[in-house]
Tab-separated table of C-alpha atoms in Angstrom:
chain	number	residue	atom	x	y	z
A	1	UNK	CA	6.730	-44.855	-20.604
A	2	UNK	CA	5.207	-43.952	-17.579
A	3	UNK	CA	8.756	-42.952	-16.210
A	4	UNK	CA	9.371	-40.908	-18.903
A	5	UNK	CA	5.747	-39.088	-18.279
A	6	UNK	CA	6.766	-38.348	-14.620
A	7	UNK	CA	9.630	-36.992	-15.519
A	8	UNK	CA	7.768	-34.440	-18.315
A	9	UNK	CA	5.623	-33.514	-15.150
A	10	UNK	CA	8.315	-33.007	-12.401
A	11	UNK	CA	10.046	-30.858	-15.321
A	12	UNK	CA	6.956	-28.691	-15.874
A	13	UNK	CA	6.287	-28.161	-12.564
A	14	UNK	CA	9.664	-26.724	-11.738
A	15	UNK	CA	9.313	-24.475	-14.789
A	16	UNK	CA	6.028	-23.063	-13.489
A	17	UNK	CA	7.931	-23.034	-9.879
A	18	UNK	CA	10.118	-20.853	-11.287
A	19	UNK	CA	8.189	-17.986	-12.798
A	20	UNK	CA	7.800	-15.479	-9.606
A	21	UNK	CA	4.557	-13.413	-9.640
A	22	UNK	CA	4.793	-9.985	-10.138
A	23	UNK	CA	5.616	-7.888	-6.602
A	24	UNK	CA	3.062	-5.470	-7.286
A	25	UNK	CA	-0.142	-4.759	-9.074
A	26	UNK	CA	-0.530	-2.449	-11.761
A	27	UNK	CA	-3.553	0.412	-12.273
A	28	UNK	CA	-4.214	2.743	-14.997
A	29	UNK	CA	-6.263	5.495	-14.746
A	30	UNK	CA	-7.427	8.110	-17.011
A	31	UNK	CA	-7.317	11.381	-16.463
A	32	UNK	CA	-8.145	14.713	-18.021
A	33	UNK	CA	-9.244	15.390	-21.286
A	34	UNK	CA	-8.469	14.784	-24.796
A	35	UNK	CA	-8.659	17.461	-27.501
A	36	UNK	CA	-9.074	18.053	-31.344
A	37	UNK	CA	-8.659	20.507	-33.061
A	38	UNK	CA	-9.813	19.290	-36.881
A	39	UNK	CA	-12.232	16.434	-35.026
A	40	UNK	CA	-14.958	15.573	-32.048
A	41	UNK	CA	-13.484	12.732	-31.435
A	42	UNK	CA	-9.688	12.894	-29.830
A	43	UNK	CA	-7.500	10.203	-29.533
A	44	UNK	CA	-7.677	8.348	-26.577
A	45	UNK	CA	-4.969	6.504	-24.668
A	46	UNK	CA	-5.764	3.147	-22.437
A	47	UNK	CA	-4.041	0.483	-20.540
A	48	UNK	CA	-4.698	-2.886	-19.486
A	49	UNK	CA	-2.964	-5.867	-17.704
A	50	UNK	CA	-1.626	-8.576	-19.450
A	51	UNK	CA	-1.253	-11.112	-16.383
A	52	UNK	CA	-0.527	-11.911	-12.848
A	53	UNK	CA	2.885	-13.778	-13.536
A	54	UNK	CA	4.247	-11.209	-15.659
A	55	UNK	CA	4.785	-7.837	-14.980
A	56	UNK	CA	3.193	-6.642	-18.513
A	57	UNK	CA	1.199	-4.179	-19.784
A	58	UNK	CA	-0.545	-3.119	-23.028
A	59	UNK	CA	-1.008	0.805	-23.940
A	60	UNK	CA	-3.496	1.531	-26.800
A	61	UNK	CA	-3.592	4.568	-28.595
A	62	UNK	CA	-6.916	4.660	-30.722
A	63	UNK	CA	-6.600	7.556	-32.880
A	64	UNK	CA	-10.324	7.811	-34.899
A	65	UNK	CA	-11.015	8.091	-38.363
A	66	UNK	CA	-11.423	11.886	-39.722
A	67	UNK	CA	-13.470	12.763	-42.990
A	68	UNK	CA	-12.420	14.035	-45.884
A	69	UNK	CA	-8.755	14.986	-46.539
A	70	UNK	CA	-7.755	14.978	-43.235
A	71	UNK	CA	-4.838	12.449	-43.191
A	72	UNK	CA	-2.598	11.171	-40.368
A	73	UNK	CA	0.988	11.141	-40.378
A	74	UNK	CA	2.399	11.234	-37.085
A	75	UNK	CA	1.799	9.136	-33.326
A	76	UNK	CA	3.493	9.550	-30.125
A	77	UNK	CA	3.370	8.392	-26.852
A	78	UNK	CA	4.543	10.956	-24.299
A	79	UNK	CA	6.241	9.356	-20.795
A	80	UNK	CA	6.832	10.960	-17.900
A	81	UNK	CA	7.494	11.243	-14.209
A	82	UNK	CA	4.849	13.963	-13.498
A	83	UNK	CA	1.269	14.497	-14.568
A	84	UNK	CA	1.551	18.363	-15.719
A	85	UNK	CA	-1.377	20.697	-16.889
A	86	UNK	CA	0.292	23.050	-19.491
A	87	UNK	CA	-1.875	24.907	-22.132
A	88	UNK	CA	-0.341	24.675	-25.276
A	89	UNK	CA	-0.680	27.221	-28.664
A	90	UNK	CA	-3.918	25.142	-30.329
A	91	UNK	CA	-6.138	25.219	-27.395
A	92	UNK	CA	-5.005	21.363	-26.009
A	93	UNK	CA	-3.603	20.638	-22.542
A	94	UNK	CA	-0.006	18.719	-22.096
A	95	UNK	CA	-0.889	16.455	-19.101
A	96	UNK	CA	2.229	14.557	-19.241
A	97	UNK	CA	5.630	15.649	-18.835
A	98	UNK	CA	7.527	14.514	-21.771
A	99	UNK	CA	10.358	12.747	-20.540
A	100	UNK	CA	10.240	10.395	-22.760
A	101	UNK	CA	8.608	10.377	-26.425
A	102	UNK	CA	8.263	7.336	-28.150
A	103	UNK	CA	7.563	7.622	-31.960
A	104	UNK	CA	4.861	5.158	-33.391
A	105	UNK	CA	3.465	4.364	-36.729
A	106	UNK	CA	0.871	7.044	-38.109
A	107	UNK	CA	-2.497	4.264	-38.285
A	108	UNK	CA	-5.897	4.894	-38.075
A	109	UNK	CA	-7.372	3.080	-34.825
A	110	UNK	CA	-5.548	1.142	-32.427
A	111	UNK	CA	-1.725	1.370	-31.687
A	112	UNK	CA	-0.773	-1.068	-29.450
A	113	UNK	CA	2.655	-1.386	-27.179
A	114	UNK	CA	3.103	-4.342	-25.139
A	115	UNK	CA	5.592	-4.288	-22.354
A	116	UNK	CA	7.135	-6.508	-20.187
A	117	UNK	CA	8.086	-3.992	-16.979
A	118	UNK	CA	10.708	-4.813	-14.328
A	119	UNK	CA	10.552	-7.161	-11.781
A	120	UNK	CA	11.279	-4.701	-9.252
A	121	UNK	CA	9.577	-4.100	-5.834
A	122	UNK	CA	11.275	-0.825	-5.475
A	123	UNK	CA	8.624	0.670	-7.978
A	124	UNK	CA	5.878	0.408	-5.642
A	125	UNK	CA	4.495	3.509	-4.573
A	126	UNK	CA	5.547	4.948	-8.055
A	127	UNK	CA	3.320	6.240	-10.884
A	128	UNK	CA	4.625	6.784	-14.605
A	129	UNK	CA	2.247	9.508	-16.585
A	130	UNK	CA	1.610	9.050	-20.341
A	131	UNK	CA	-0.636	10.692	-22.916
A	132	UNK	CA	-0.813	10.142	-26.889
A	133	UNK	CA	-0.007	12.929	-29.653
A	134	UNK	CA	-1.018	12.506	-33.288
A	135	UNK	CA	-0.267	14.950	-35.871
A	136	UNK	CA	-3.060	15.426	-38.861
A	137	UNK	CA	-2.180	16.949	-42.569
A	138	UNK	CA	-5.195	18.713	-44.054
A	139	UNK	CA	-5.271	19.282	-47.803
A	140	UNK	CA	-7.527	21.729	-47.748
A	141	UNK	CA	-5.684	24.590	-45.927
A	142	UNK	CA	-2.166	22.377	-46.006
A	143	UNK	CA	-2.376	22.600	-42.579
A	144	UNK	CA	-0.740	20.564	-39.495
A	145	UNK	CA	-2.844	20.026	-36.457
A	146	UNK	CA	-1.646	17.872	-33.408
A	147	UNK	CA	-4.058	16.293	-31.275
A	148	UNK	CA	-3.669	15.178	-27.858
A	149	UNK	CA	-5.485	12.085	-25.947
A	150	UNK	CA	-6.614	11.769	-22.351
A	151	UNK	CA	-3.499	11.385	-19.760
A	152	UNK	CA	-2.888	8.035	-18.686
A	153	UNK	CA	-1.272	7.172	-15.231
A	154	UNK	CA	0.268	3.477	-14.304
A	155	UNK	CA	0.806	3.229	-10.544
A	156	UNK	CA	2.529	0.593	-8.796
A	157	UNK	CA	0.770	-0.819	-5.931
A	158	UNK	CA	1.605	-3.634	-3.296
């Protein structure tokens, strides 16, 4: 018995042995503004670490409850290799280049992607830009309105 529990803990100790940190630390940082145009309260876009052996990453997108026949039906996550400052027709800012748009489902509150990102030391020194887009129906007016969360950078340090 006792040779069989050496053997569990020489095992598990190569298995930890084998998971390599991650080559560089991640930061997010918020910048600019979010906007509304059918609310006070934007969405708003965050990030966090999930670890120092993995390379992961959680983004939220918390879009806010509206009153009153104001519905959601659309989420977005903008990606992109530039922060960008564009005025757009409803009186919001693009802050991220959209290189990338990743549908989501439409929910009220938090919208969570988890990520596992590349092992890769070549992407220190490198920043990815990302802001959140929701689309709201009104009844009353049968309108469309998109709203657009704070930008979000995720830089790559050493």
């Amino acid at each position: 018995m006792k040779r069989l529990t050496l053997v569990c803990l020489v095992g598990l100790s190569l298995a930890t042995a084998s998971v390599a940190m991650c080559p560089y630390t991640t930061v997010f940082t918020q910048y600019g503004a979010g906007c509304s145009p059918v609310s006070l309260s934007p969405p708003v876009l965050n990030g966090s670490v999930n670890g120092s052996f993995v390379c992961g990453v959680t983004i939220d997108l918390n879009a806010p409850p509206v009153c009153c026949n104001v519905f959601l039906n659309g989420e977005w996550l903008l990606v992109g290799a530039q922060q960008v400052n564009v005025p757009m027709p409803n009186g919001c800012t693009l802050l991220a280049s959209p290189d990338l748009v990743i549908p989501l489902p439409p929910q009220i509150g938090s919208t969570k992607i988890v990520a596992d990102l590349p092992h890769d030391p070549a992407l220190i020194g490198t920043s990815i830009y990302m802001q959140g887009v929701t689309s709201r129906f009104t009844t009353i007016g049968l309108t469309t309105d998109l709203e657009f969360s704070n930008g979000l950078e995720l830089k790559f340090n050493p």
